[in-house]
Amino acid sequence: MIRQLKILVISQFKEFFREPEVIFWVFMFPIILSWILGIAFGIKGEGTRTVGVLDKDGSLHKLMEQAEKYHASVPFKYFSSKTKHPFKFLFTDREGALTALREGKIEIFIEVVQDGTKIKYHYDPKSSEARLTFLLLEHYLFPGETSEHESEPVALVVPGSRYIDFLIPGLLGMEIMNSGMWGIGWALIEFRSKKLLRRMAASPMNRNIFLFSYVIARLLLGIVEFLAIYLFAYFYFGVKIEGSILALAIVFISSTFAFGGIAFLVASRTASTRVGNGIINAVSFPFMLVSGIFFSYHNFPEWAVGIIRWLPLTMVIDSIRSIFLEGAGIPQILLPSAALIILGVVFTSISVKIFNWY
Amino acid sequence: MTANEREAVIEVRDVRRYFKNVKAVDGVDLRIRQGEYVALLGPNGAGKTTLVEIIEGIQQPDSGEIKIMNKSWNGNESDLRKKMGISLQETYFVDKLRVIEILNIFAAFYNQRESVSEEILTIIGMQDKRKSYFMNLSGGQKQRLALGVALINKPEILILDEPTTGLDPQARREIWNIVRQLKKTNTTLILTTHYMEEAEYLCNRVIIMDKGKFIAEGTLDELLTRYAHRELILFSTEMPVKDDLFDNIPGVIKTYLNLQGNGGCIFVKSITVTLPVVLKKLEENGIKLEKLECRRMNLNDLFLALTGRSLDDSTIEDTCNFAI
């Protein structure tokens, strides 16, 4: 039993790593995707620093004039010869500022009070970008040591305030789904279409072990995939996991079981890889669109959100996101994880019953 | 102890398997004793594969009974699988697994040590290919590997479904030699083929199958004795001959003419007796002979005589057109 499991898992590893295209799609594609989307949403845009401004009586304008005058009089050029300063101001209200933060448009917003003598800086102290913007702004607005003013940094933690923070858990969820649907579902359909499944089933191979080996192989490969994407996101974008790693592991395992079950069901009867392609796409594409990989599903109508939040991929992504961004622990992910495991068990049981080995 | 005295290791009783419009297996009985080498000979679509897959427990019969070593598949599947070696009609393995890795996987399924894989490599003569990916093997090598996989558990019963179809003569002969070697081990073999020579070379018992039924069966000797008196005259003429020209000639069993009527074959009891009469008839009718071939019937001709079709999917029409 153990030997069969071991040799099946190892041979799946070999099969996996000997297919360069697969490696591209599994490792490179998500990285490239996150890079493109990250860039597209201006994460690394060093040119200007957009700052949200809450300024009821228009005092900022006065402050800026004073600052400009001062900076013109000193030889040190603050930003570059062509531009006077690196800031772009987005005048808004508190709600607008928070939304802009979450959407990744700004990293900091200021509140100008007491006729411009006091400025409250709202930003995430953990964000080095935001800290830098704070220092630059403070230094620009109140240069020298003569200015009389009051500055008050206000720690503001808005999880998922950057797009990349939002995106990475989505991509990780998508990877788990794709890994299951293609790595298990499509692989089994291909085995059947090539009559290899029937050849194996005509031997005393333990069929449950055979199916189980796919889940185990996906779990192990999934860890590698997960690390590849996460480490990239960590080092390149500074995406961090706020919550419990154990909870993340539970979500990861339960979601692999869930998508393993769905993949078994998808692959239970079909003998044509083309049909398989169609079925897998038909199942996974809607999940990809609505489950909030790239954008929040809360934009959908209320009634739809009620359904979407219970879709397997949504449960996976929401759980990963809550761990990454909101610091969630085991209690918060227990319900979705249990639901995913039940889903996996139910789908696997049905598949085993109707699975066409020959 | 002769073959007849030994106990049957495979027993098939009145097995039927119908698909929508096809009676793939239509009431077949078969007893195979230990150590027998049995060939199921027939053209494509004769029902050979369906029958062996029913015996292999891969397909379910609609009715009838199968017993392997006195056990039915129901409830004895894992036990029977361990004793059987199977090579399916088309066998693919994972493209990017190596020969030795594929053998090792199946060794694990059959709970055999990995050293067995090495023995198998020697038996199938593929030691030099042990590290080749499956995708890089030739057709003959793939078939030899499939045979190797079938042998990994040292099976008591070996079932090979068209093991040499599509292979060149050299590759075919390599497979034959491996299979022949197994006779020493008292393995029981069922082999399906549409190559007459394969059945003749490997098997001591031949069953000719067509449209789901057995149409002739016996040891090679029995078949030859039973049909040896039959001989064949193939001819073509300059102009068409009448349908009934050869009727009433003594010793003519059956006559087939091609569509144009200017060629055909005559199954006769004796060439020496009938040929002069045939030639005389043609002469009397002023028909000039273009080509003539006379021979004893082989299994292919026998099949032709029984079914009107040839084993290699050609028809009687093709045979009658031999001169064209």
XYZ file of C-alpha atoms in Angstrom:
682
model
C 0.000 0.000 0.000
C 2.610 2.509 1.128
C 4.913 1.341 -1.624
C 2.227 1.769 -4.257
C 1.412 5.206 -2.927
C 5.063 6.163 -2.843
C 5.844 5.011 -6.340
C 2.697 6.605 -7.772
C 3.460 9.925 -6.128
C 7.087 9.837 -7.269
C 6.176 8.994 -10.841
C 3.714 11.862 -10.888
C 6.484 14.168 -9.742
C 8.665 12.954 -12.588
C 5.866 13.389 -15.073
C 5.273 16.886 -13.789
C 8.825 18.170 -13.888
C 9.540 16.633 -17.276
C 6.953 18.826 -18.924
C 8.485 22.275 -19.456
C 5.182 23.805 -20.586
C 3.490 22.726 -17.417
C 6.245 24.318 -15.390
C 5.722 27.553 -17.314
C 1.987 27.580 -16.682
C 2.259 26.579 -13.073
C 5.173 28.705 -11.936
C 5.869 31.415 -14.456
C 2.383 32.309 -15.600
C 1.046 33.346 -12.189
C 4.244 35.226 -11.455
C 4.101 37.074 -14.752
C 0.410 37.710 -14.227
C 0.948 39.142 -10.765
C 3.850 41.228 -12.045
C 1.837 42.657 -14.943
C -1.213 43.359 -12.815
C 0.954 44.709 -10.023
C 2.667 47.063 -12.416
C -0.598 47.944 -14.094
C -2.040 48.998 -10.777
C 0.936 51.206 -10.057
C 2.480 49.390 -7.116
C 6.011 50.237 -8.078
C 5.311 53.535 -9.793
C 8.122 55.672 -8.351
C 7.331 58.749 -10.383
C 4.777 60.572 -8.301
C 3.367 59.937 -4.909
C -0.345 60.380 -4.818
C -1.562 61.678 -1.490
C -5.134 61.807 -0.363
C -6.104 65.171 1.132
C -8.934 66.001 3.522
C -8.931 69.774 3.519
C -12.209 71.520 4.316
C -11.009 75.126 4.299
C -8.399 74.920 1.548
C -5.429 75.573 3.848
C -3.161 73.210 1.958
C -2.948 75.638 -0.891
C -1.432 78.279 1.437
C 1.019 75.803 2.896
C 2.127 74.707 -0.556
C 2.812 78.268 -1.642
C 5.025 78.853 1.404
C 6.848 75.582 0.832
C 7.441 76.305 -2.830
C 8.886 79.698 -1.987
C 11.270 78.192 0.521
C 12.409 75.349 -1.749
C 13.037 77.770 -4.604
C 15.375 79.739 -2.348
C 17.627 76.849 -1.408
C 20.065 75.183 -3.807
C 18.898 71.678 -2.979
C 16.353 70.527 -5.517
C 13.747 68.570 -3.763
C 12.727 66.175 -6.500
C 14.128 66.917 -9.921
C 14.890 69.929 -12.024
C 11.680 69.760 -13.986
C 9.205 69.031 -11.247
C 8.961 71.025 -8.078
C 7.785 68.181 -5.908
C 6.886 64.509 -6.246
C 3.333 64.770 -4.910
C 0.010 64.516 -6.572
C -2.903 65.482 -4.373
C -6.202 63.758 -4.453
C -8.785 65.921 -2.698
C -11.469 63.760 -1.225
C -13.418 62.893 1.910
C -12.623 60.173 4.461
C -14.611 57.476 2.697
C -13.013 58.283 -0.620
C -9.574 58.224 0.950
C -10.108 54.780 2.476
C -11.419 53.410 -0.797
C -8.463 54.874 -2.640
C -6.172 53.216 -0.107
C -7.785 49.811 -0.596
C -7.688 50.182 -4.334
C -4.012 50.967 -4.184
C -4.413 54.490 -5.572
C -2.853 56.129 -2.505
C -0.795 54.942 0.426
C -1.338 57.842 2.730
C -3.844 60.591 3.255
C -3.519 63.810 5.179
C -6.073 65.751 7.116
C -5.402 69.483 7.228
C -6.864 71.037 10.411
C -6.617 74.235 12.454
C -6.096 76.500 9.439
C -3.149 74.501 8.260
C -1.232 74.542 11.514
C -1.912 70.920 12.207
C -1.696 68.001 9.851
C -2.806 64.483 10.608
C -1.044 61.845 8.532
C -3.106 58.686 8.112
C -1.053 55.760 6.914
C -0.067 52.219 7.629
C 3.114 52.412 9.720
C 4.073 48.962 8.467
C 4.228 50.210 4.932
C 7.679 51.554 4.193
C 6.357 53.297 1.108
C 3.799 55.123 3.209
C 6.428 56.024 5.820
C 8.675 57.431 3.128
C 5.852 59.476 1.677
C 5.082 60.778 5.161
C 8.686 61.878 5.720
C 9.002 63.456 2.289
C 5.738 65.282 2.687
C 6.491 66.476 6.197
C 9.880 67.678 5.090
C 8.487 69.391 2.028
C 5.614 71.189 3.703
C 7.517 72.248 6.778
C 11.120 72.752 5.796
C 13.801 73.962 8.147
C 13.305 74.066 11.855
C 11.496 77.351 12.076
C 8.006 76.361 11.006
C 5.487 76.311 13.757
C 3.147 73.482 13.199
C 1.878 70.300 14.678
C 2.144 66.925 12.984
C 0.222 63.923 14.117
C 0.833 60.548 12.450
C -2.226 58.339 12.821
C -1.623 54.635 12.480
C -4.010 53.352 9.928
C -4.207 49.678 9.140
C -6.301 48.918 6.123
C -5.677 45.313 5.189
C -5.554 44.745 1.480
C -4.905 48.402 0.976
C -2.690 47.612 -1.960
C -3.940 45.783 -5.010
C -1.149 43.252 -4.864
C -2.204 42.345 -1.314
C -5.627 41.686 -2.687
C -4.372 39.871 -5.756
C -1.882 37.380 -4.324
C -4.392 35.410 -2.198
C -6.650 35.338 -5.252
C -3.890 33.942 -7.416
C -2.983 31.369 -4.779
C -6.604 30.235 -4.662
C -6.704 30.081 -8.437
C -3.544 27.978 -8.422
C -5.086 25.466 -6.039
C -8.132 25.201 -8.273
C -6.176 24.929 -11.523
C -3.751 22.484 -10.027
C -6.667 20.237 -9.095
C -8.739 20.676 -12.224
C -5.889 20.257 -14.688
C -3.337 18.321 -12.681
C -5.889 15.752 -11.564
C -8.931 16.115 -13.816
C -7.237 16.503 -17.127
C -4.497 14.025 -16.305
C -7.067 11.321 -15.523
C -9.041 12.040 -18.678
C -5.847 11.801 -20.712
C -5.000 8.502 -19.025
C -8.426 7.210 -19.934
C -8.250 8.449 -23.510
C -4.901 6.711 -23.945
C -6.321 3.555 -22.364
C -3.640 3.654 -19.729
C -6.286 3.849 -17.020
C -7.791 0.603 -18.251
C -4.339 -1.010 -18.373
C -3.657 0.008 -14.788
C -7.116 -1.045 -13.655
C -6.504 -4.441 -15.254
C -3.679 -4.964 -12.771
C -4.162 -5.540 -9.042
C -3.488 -1.836 -8.460
C -5.491 -0.461 -5.547
C -7.816 2.018 -7.245
C -8.480 4.161 -4.199
C -4.755 4.440 -3.598
C -4.351 5.422 -7.229
C -6.832 8.283 -6.873
C -5.455 9.239 -3.480
C -1.958 9.480 -4.927
C -3.171 12.336 -7.099
C -4.368 14.319 -4.109
C -1.105 13.698 -2.256
C 0.981 14.643 -5.301
C -1.077 17.819 -5.731
C -0.673 18.707 -2.073
C 3.091 18.371 -2.276
C 3.415 20.099 -5.623
C 0.981 22.703 -4.338
C 3.328 23.590 -1.495
C 6.100 24.217 -4.016
C 3.794 26.276 -6.236
C 2.478 28.165 -3.246
C 5.978 28.976 -2.013
C 7.124 30.043 -5.478
C 4.302 32.542 -5.821
C 4.356 33.671 -2.228
C 8.112 34.182 -2.010
C 8.016 36.188 -5.193
C 5.183 38.308 -3.830
C 6.978 38.682 -0.490
C 10.319 39.775 -1.871
C 9.072 41.792 -4.793
C 5.923 43.357 -3.414
C 6.332 42.880 0.293
C 3.125 40.900 0.600
C 2.940 39.454 4.092
C 0.896 36.866 5.885
C -0.732 38.546 8.886
C -2.553 35.570 10.297
C -1.929 32.001 11.328
C 0.266 29.778 9.142
C -1.472 26.733 10.592
C -4.811 28.129 9.477
C -3.337 28.678 6.039
C -2.180 25.061 5.960
C -5.677 23.900 6.903
C -7.237 26.003 4.145
C -4.654 24.731 1.682
C -5.286 21.069 2.506
C -9.058 21.357 2.621
C -9.177 23.242 -0.658
C -6.929 20.693 -2.351
C -9.354 17.999 -1.205
C -12.316 19.998 -2.462
C -10.881 20.611 -5.912
C -9.530 17.062 -6.004
C -13.124 15.884 -5.511
C -14.439 18.217 -8.195
C -11.651 17.076 -10.536
C -12.446 13.394 -9.906
C -16.074 14.058 -10.709
C -15.204 16.002 -13.852
C -12.903 13.156 -14.909
C -15.136 10.303 -13.837
C -16.630 9.413 -17.214
C -15.065 11.386 -20.045
C -12.643 9.600 -22.345
C -11.895 12.489 -24.678
C -9.301 15.080 -23.795
C -11.093 17.665 -25.908
C -14.355 17.117 -24.108
C -12.352 17.140 -20.887
C -10.841 20.466 -21.826
C -14.296 21.882 -22.381
C -15.726 20.523 -19.153
C -12.798 21.726 -17.069
C -12.973 25.183 -18.578
C -16.730 25.276 -18.200
C -16.395 24.447 -14.510
C -13.387 26.542 -13.616
C -13.895 29.642 -15.727
C -17.049 30.872 -13.989
C -15.298 30.405 -10.646
C -12.390 32.427 -11.954
C -14.689 35.241 -12.989
C -16.907 35.563 -9.958
C -14.885 34.257 -7.046
C -12.854 37.390 -6.604
C -9.423 36.470 -7.883
C -8.743 39.767 -9.610
C -11.441 42.018 -8.203
C -13.882 41.979 -5.370
C -17.061 40.027 -5.937
C -18.864 42.541 -3.756
C -19.425 44.538 -6.907
C -21.945 41.911 -7.935
C -25.606 42.389 -6.959
C -26.569 41.480 -3.423
C -28.409 38.280 -4.382
C -25.454 37.067 -6.439
C -22.995 37.748 -3.628
C -25.094 35.479 -1.411
C -24.436 32.612 -3.817
C -20.892 33.506 -4.794
C -19.582 33.514 -1.236
C -20.428 29.794 -0.927
C -18.744 28.742 -4.145
C -15.695 26.588 -3.398
C -13.173 28.932 -4.968
C -14.692 31.914 -3.162
C -14.427 30.098 0.164
C -10.797 29.291 -0.592
C -9.851 32.812 -1.641
C -11.821 34.530 1.117
C -10.136 32.289 3.672
C -6.644 32.884 2.299
C -7.341 36.613 2.091
C -8.586 36.793 5.657
C -5.402 35.055 6.819
C -3.127 37.197 4.671
C -4.772 40.555 5.242
C -6.936 40.434 8.341
C -4.734 38.221 10.442
C -7.347 35.513 10.691
C -6.642 32.344 12.670
C -8.131 28.883 12.828
C -11.544 29.877 14.272
C -12.255 32.190 11.343
C -11.475 29.613 8.664
C -12.966 26.577 10.392
C -16.382 26.797 8.760
C -15.244 27.268 5.151
C -12.540 24.615 5.576
C -15.050 22.124 6.959
C -17.383 22.952 4.058
C -14.550 22.383 1.576
C -13.630 19.039 3.102
C -17.257 17.893 3.088
C -17.499 18.983 -0.537
C -14.345 17.030 -1.368
C -15.569 13.917 0.426
C -19.015 14.032 -1.209
C -17.656 14.625 -4.711
C -14.961 11.975 -4.314
C -17.495 9.424 -3.068
C -19.777 10.069 -6.031
C -16.809 9.881 -8.411
C -15.573 6.578 -7.032
C -19.078 5.152 -7.560
C -19.434 6.290 -11.154
C -15.761 6.293 -12.176
C -15.194 4.608 -15.505
C -11.948 2.655 -15.216
C -12.206 0.993 -18.572
C -0.626 -35.958 -19.105
C -2.092 -34.619 -22.336
C -3.769 -31.267 -22.756
C -7.207 -32.841 -22.814
C -6.788 -34.452 -19.418
C -5.796 -31.254 -17.692
C -8.337 -29.106 -15.971
C -9.693 -26.066 -17.778
C -8.145 -22.825 -16.500
C -10.514 -20.727 -18.581
C -14.130 -21.625 -19.086
C -16.489 -19.529 -21.129
C -20.116 -20.605 -21.340
C -22.620 -19.124 -23.773
C -21.254 -15.616 -23.429
C -23.034 -12.817 -25.224
C -22.242 -9.152 -25.515
C -24.372 -6.977 -27.767
C -23.760 -3.352 -28.582
C -26.371 -1.135 -30.229
C -26.355 -2.679 -33.670
C -23.595 -5.219 -33.292
C -23.536 -8.638 -31.771
C -19.895 -8.418 -30.708
C -19.914 -11.775 -28.964
C -22.832 -13.984 -29.806
C -23.103 -17.112 -27.716
C -19.574 -18.399 -27.394
C -18.300 -21.453 -25.495
C -14.645 -22.002 -24.784
C -12.544 -24.226 -22.587
C -8.840 -23.664 -22.324
C -6.578 -25.981 -20.390
C -3.425 -25.139 -18.582
C -0.437 -24.685 -20.851
C -2.510 -24.378 -24.018
C -1.627 -21.686 -26.522
C -4.855 -20.578 -28.149
C -5.151 -18.167 -31.045
C -8.332 -16.228 -31.710
C -8.080 -15.528 -35.374
C -10.404 -13.158 -37.153
C -10.630 -9.881 -39.028
C -11.170 -6.505 -37.388
C -14.580 -6.330 -35.792
C -14.902 -10.102 -35.405
C -15.425 -9.716 -31.655
C -12.016 -10.997 -30.566
C -11.168 -8.013 -28.381
C -14.600 -7.935 -26.768
C -14.308 -11.629 -25.953
C -10.832 -11.409 -24.439
C -11.795 -8.296 -22.494
C -14.725 -10.205 -21.050
C -12.316 -12.976 -20.089
C -9.978 -10.339 -18.622
C -12.835 -8.955 -16.525
C -12.574 -5.566 -18.214
C -15.962 -5.842 -19.912
C -19.107 -7.385 -18.519
C -20.983 -9.916 -20.643
C -24.711 -9.382 -21.165
C -25.205 -13.054 -20.394
C -23.196 -16.195 -19.962
C -20.605 -17.370 -17.524
C -16.860 -16.912 -17.218
C -14.670 -18.919 -14.893
C -10.970 -18.425 -14.517
C -9.314 -21.215 -12.514
C -12.782 -22.142 -11.316
C -13.473 -18.662 -10.030
C -15.838 -16.076 -11.425
C -14.736 -12.436 -11.580
C -17.393 -11.439 -9.111
C -15.734 -11.294 -5.709
C -12.416 -12.700 -6.898
C -11.180 -9.753 -8.888
C -8.022 -8.910 -6.967
C -7.089 -12.573 -6.703
C -7.537 -13.212 -10.419
C -5.768 -10.013 -11.442
C -2.659 -11.229 -9.653
C -2.573 -14.381 -11.745
C -3.203 -12.811 -15.113
C -0.913 -11.009 -17.470
C -2.595 -8.742 -19.954
C -1.486 -6.818 -22.974
C -4.276 -4.665 -24.359
C -4.772 -3.926 -28.018
C -3.380 -0.446 -27.693
C -1.053 0.168 -24.837
C 0.223 3.613 -24.037
C 2.153 4.472 -20.970
C 3.151 7.870 -19.674
C 5.213 9.551 -22.375
C 7.887 10.868 -20.095
C 8.393 7.909 -17.874
C 11.362 5.676 -18.579
C 11.070 2.010 -19.483
C 12.441 0.852 -16.143
C 10.176 3.264 -14.244
C 7.097 1.931 -16.000
C 8.119 -1.632 -15.167
C 8.727 -0.628 -11.551
C 5.252 0.892 -11.236
C 3.648 -2.333 -12.371
C 6.025 -4.359 -10.226
C 4.631 -2.403 -7.275
C 1.047 -3.091 -8.380
C 1.805 -6.809 -8.474
C 3.842 -6.628 -5.297
C 6.952 -7.860 -7.064
C 10.480 -6.823 -6.180
C 12.133 -4.283 -8.452
C 14.717 -6.885 -9.416
C 11.890 -8.492 -11.388
C 11.834 -5.419 -13.611
C 15.451 -6.117 -14.472
C 14.631 -9.734 -15.315
C 11.803 -8.549 -17.542
C 14.126 -6.120 -19.302
C 16.327 -9.086 -20.178
C 13.392 -11.201 -21.323
C 12.081 -8.496 -23.645
C 15.606 -7.606 -24.750
C 15.387 -3.955 -23.802
C 18.278 -3.527 -21.361
C 19.744 -0.867 -23.612
C 16.438 1.019 -23.529
C 15.956 0.939 -19.793
C 16.380 4.707 -19.474
C 14.506 5.679 -22.629
C 11.317 7.656 -22.323
C 8.263 5.737 -23.476
C 7.585 8.402 -26.111
C 10.935 7.707 -27.759
C 10.357 3.975 -28.250
C 9.553 2.481 -31.627
C 6.258 0.683 -32.195
C 7.940 -2.682 -31.735
C 9.674 -1.570 -28.541
C 6.405 -0.218 -27.139
C 4.757 -3.564 -27.819
C 7.669 -5.428 -26.245
C 7.359 -3.203 -23.184
C 3.607 -3.890 -23.066
C 4.449 -7.570 -23.192
C 7.047 -7.076 -20.457
C 4.434 -5.390 -18.272
C 2.116 -8.332 -18.919
C 4.840 -10.724 -17.769
C 5.872 -8.874 -14.634
C 3.846 -11.072 -12.286
C 4.959 -14.283 -14.025
C 1.335 -14.868 -14.941
C -0.324 -18.238 -15.095
C -2.604 -16.925 -17.803
C -1.347 -14.536 -20.432
C -3.756 -12.723 -22.723
C -2.290 -10.791 -25.618
C -4.637 -8.737 -27.750
C -3.093 -8.235 -31.182
C 0.426 -7.916 -29.838
C 2.029 -7.461 -33.251
C -0.542 -5.466 -35.197
C 1.132 -2.746 -37.186
C 4.651 -4.010 -36.608
C 7.194 -4.805 -39.266
C 8.142 -8.478 -39.786
C 11.366 -8.158 -37.798
C 9.623 -6.618 -34.775
C 6.848 -9.166 -35.066
C 9.324 -12.012 -34.999
C 10.982 -10.586 -31.874
C 7.654 -10.668 -30.067
C 6.972 -14.194 -31.307
C 10.288 -15.408 -29.966
C 9.591 -13.970 -26.521
C 6.129 -15.546 -26.428
C 7.457 -18.901 -27.645
C 10.008 -18.974 -24.849
C 7.163 -18.847 -22.330
C 5.850 -22.221 -23.408
C 8.495 -23.767 -21.177
C 6.912 -22.152 -18.121
C 3.527 -23.834 -18.677
C 1.828 -20.462 -19.113
C -1.609 -20.534 -20.671
C -1.937 -18.144 -23.575
C -4.805 -16.548 -25.432
C -3.668 -14.526 -28.380
C -5.851 -12.547 -30.737
C -4.534 -11.806 -34.152
C -5.509 -11.348 -37.728
C -2.212 -12.740 -38.913
C -2.563 -16.307 -39.957
C 1.187 -16.975 -39.655
C 1.154 -15.696 -36.095
C -1.560 -18.133 -35.098
C 0.232 -20.930 -36.922
C 3.631 -20.108 -35.456
C 2.653 -19.603 -31.840
C -0.445 -21.567 -31.053
C -1.368 -25.195 -30.948
C -5.049 -24.426 -31.061
C -6.722 -21.987 -33.423
C -10.209 -20.577 -33.162
C -11.518 -18.716 -36.142
C -13.970 -16.050 -35.150
C -16.278 -13.896 -37.204
C -19.236 -11.697 -36.324
C -19.162 -12.739 -32.705
C -19.203 -16.484 -33.344
C -16.632 -19.234 -33.592
C -16.775 -20.556 -37.129
C -13.977 -23.113 -36.978
C -11.938 -24.450 -34.133
C -9.299 -27.027 -33.541
C -5.641 -27.709 -33.315
C -3.722 -26.690 -36.350
C -3.562 -30.359 -37.342
C -7.272 -30.844 -36.908
C -8.067 -27.807 -38.990
C -5.690 -28.885 -41.713
C -7.015 -32.423 -41.737
C -10.565 -31.200 -41.809
C -9.973 -28.773 -44.637
C -6.874 -30.142 -46.335
C -8.918 -31.699 -49.106
C -9.991 -28.244 -50.061
C -7.951 -26.516 -52.642
C -8.197 -23.311 -54.538
C -8.098 -22.293 -58.184
C -7.661 -18.567 -58.838
C -8.064 -17.353 -62.407
C -8.602 -14.371 -64.655
C -9.861 -14.343 -68.225
C -9.865 -11.986 -71.182
C -13.643 -11.741 -71.271
C -16.326 -12.330 -68.654
C -17.551 -15.804 -67.902
C -21.132 -16.760 -67.170
C -22.164 -17.090 -63.515
C -23.102 -20.739 -63.869
C -20.187 -21.846 -66.046
C -18.532 -23.946 -63.362
C -21.695 -25.335 -61.830
C -22.131 -29.049 -62.083
C -18.411 -29.682 -62.434
C -17.603 -32.561 -60.095
C -15.497 -31.546 -57.113
C -16.387 -27.817 -57.141
C -17.370 -26.692 -53.662
C -17.994 -23.015 -54.223
C -17.313 -20.428 -56.905
C -16.823 -16.706 -56.518
C -16.590 -14.343 -59.508
C -15.503 -10.718 -59.440
C -17.948 -7.970 -60.433
C -16.814 -7.876 -64.050
C -17.006 -11.640 -64.237
C -13.537 -11.851 -65.769
C -11.880 -13.446 -62.755
C -12.643 -15.401 -59.642
C -11.808 -18.267 -57.366
C -13.109 -21.782 -57.263
C -12.901 -23.852 -54.097
C -12.437 -27.460 -55.109
C -11.862 -30.820 -53.477
C -8.919 -31.613 -55.727
C -7.064 -29.425 -58.170
C -5.772 -32.366 -60.151
C -9.271 -33.707 -60.709
C -11.122 -30.459 -61.320
C -8.617 -28.177 -63.044
C -8.639 -30.070 -66.386
C -12.434 -29.859 -66.448
C -12.374 -26.149 -65.674
C -9.836 -25.496 -68.427
C -11.887 -27.547 -70.858
C -15.039 -25.573 -70.030
C -13.259 -22.322 -70.712
C -11.920 -23.610 -73.986
C -15.354 -24.855 -75.075
C -16.747 -21.379 -74.466
C -13.911 -19.732 -76.386
C -12.636 -17.929 -73.290
C -8.918 -17.338 -73.136
C -7.230 -17.685 -69.773
C -4.995 -14.800 -68.671
C -3.678 -15.944 -65.313
C -3.993 -19.048 -63.233
C -2.928 -19.917 -59.694
C -3.638 -23.144 -57.869
C -2.817 -23.854 -54.249
C -3.835 -25.711 -51.127
C -5.990 -23.636 -48.852
C -4.293 -21.835 -46.005
C -6.064 -20.415 -42.950
C -6.712 -17.201 -44.782
C -8.387 -19.032 -47.645
C -10.313 -21.093 -45.180
C -11.570 -17.933 -43.583
C -12.419 -16.594 -47.017
C -14.339 -19.722 -47.864
C -16.242 -19.614 -44.600
C -17.102 -15.925 -44.510
C -16.550 -14.441 -47.945
C -14.078 -12.033 -46.336
C -10.378 -12.174 -45.820
C -8.578 -11.914 -42.489
C -6.766 -8.800 -43.562
C -10.079 -7.058 -44.265
C -9.886 -7.588 -48.011
C -12.960 -9.165 -49.577
C -13.570 -12.080 -51.843
C -13.863 -9.441 -54.544
C -10.246 -8.429 -53.914
C -9.163 -12.037 -54.068
C -11.073 -12.631 -57.271
C -9.356 -9.558 -58.672
C -5.960 -11.029 -57.876
C -4.839 -10.829 -61.463
C -5.607 -7.152 -61.905
